[in-house]
XYZ file of C-alpha atoms in Angstrom:
105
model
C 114.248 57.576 105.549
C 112.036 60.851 107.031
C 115.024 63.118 107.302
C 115.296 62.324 103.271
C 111.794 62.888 102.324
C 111.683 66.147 104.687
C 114.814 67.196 102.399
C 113.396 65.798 99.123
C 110.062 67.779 100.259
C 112.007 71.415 100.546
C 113.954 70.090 97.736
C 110.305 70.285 95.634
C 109.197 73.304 97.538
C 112.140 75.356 96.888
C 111.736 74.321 93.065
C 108.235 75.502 92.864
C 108.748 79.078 94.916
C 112.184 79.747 92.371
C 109.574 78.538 89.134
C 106.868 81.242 90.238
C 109.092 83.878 90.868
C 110.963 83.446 87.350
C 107.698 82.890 85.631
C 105.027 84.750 87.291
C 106.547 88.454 86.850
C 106.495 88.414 82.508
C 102.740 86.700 82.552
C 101.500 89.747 84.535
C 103.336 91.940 82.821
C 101.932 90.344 79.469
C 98.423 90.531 80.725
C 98.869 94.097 82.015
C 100.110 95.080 78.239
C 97.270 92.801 77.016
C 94.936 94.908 79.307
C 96.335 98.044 77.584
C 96.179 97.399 74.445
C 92.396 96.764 74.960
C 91.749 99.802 76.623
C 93.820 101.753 73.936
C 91.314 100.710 71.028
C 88.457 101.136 72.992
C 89.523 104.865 73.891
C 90.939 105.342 70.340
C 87.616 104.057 68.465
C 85.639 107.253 68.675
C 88.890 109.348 68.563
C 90.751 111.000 65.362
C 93.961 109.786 67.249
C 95.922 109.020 64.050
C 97.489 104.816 63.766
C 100.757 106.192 64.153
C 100.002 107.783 67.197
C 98.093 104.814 68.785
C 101.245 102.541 67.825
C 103.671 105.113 69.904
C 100.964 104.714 72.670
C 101.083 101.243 72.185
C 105.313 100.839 72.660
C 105.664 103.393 75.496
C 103.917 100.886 76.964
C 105.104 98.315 76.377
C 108.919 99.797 77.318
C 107.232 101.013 80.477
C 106.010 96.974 81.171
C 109.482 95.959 79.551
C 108.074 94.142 76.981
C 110.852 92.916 74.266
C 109.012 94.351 71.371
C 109.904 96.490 68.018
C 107.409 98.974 66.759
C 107.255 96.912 63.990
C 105.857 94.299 65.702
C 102.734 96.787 65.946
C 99.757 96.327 63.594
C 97.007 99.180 63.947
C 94.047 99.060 61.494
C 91.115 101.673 61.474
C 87.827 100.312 60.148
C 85.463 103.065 58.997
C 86.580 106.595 59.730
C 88.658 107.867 61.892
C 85.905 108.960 65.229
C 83.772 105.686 64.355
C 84.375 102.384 63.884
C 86.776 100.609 64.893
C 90.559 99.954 65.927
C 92.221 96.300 65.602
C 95.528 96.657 67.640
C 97.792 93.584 67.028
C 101.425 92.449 68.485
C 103.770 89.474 68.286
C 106.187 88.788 70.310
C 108.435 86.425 72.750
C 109.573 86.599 76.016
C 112.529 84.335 76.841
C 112.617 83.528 80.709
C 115.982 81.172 81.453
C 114.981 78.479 83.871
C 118.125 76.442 84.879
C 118.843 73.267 82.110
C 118.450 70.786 85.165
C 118.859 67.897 82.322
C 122.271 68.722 80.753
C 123.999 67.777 83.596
């Protein structure tokens, strides 16, 4: 009965060290684009940086952080003029992480 618990135990562990290495990599690289995209409209707020140029900003980085997203997919709005005010900087997207479908078996 201990030899199957010890196996059922690394059984669990092994589970939980495959789950964080499939899941933790695209959260940090969503909060380091997150992290970006902040610093982007704070830099670009008091710039004349045109919206099309902060959107290009935007997508190299997110290709750089492999990010699965379409320029499209990036909303830049000025408020006030360009130099003052300020920048709203918005995205949408999905990233699809395939875990193994343990139940279809």
């Amino acid at each position: 009965m201990g030899t199957l618990k010890l196996i059922a135990g690394f059984v669990v562990i092994a589970a939980v060290v495959y789950g964080c290495s499939v899941l933790i990599p695209p959260f940090f690289s969503n909060y380091q684009f997150e992290d970006a995209i902040e610093t982007e409209a704070r830099m670009s707020t008091y710039s004349t940086k045109p919206e099309d140029a902060i959107r290009e900003s935007v997508f190299k980085k997110a290709q750089d952080l492999e990010i699965p997203i379409a320029k499209e997919q990036i909303k830049v709005q000025r408020f006030g003029y360009q130099g003052t005010g300020s920048i709203l900087i918005e995205t949408q997207y999905t990233v699809h992480v395939d875990l193994p479908d343990i139940l279809s078996t």
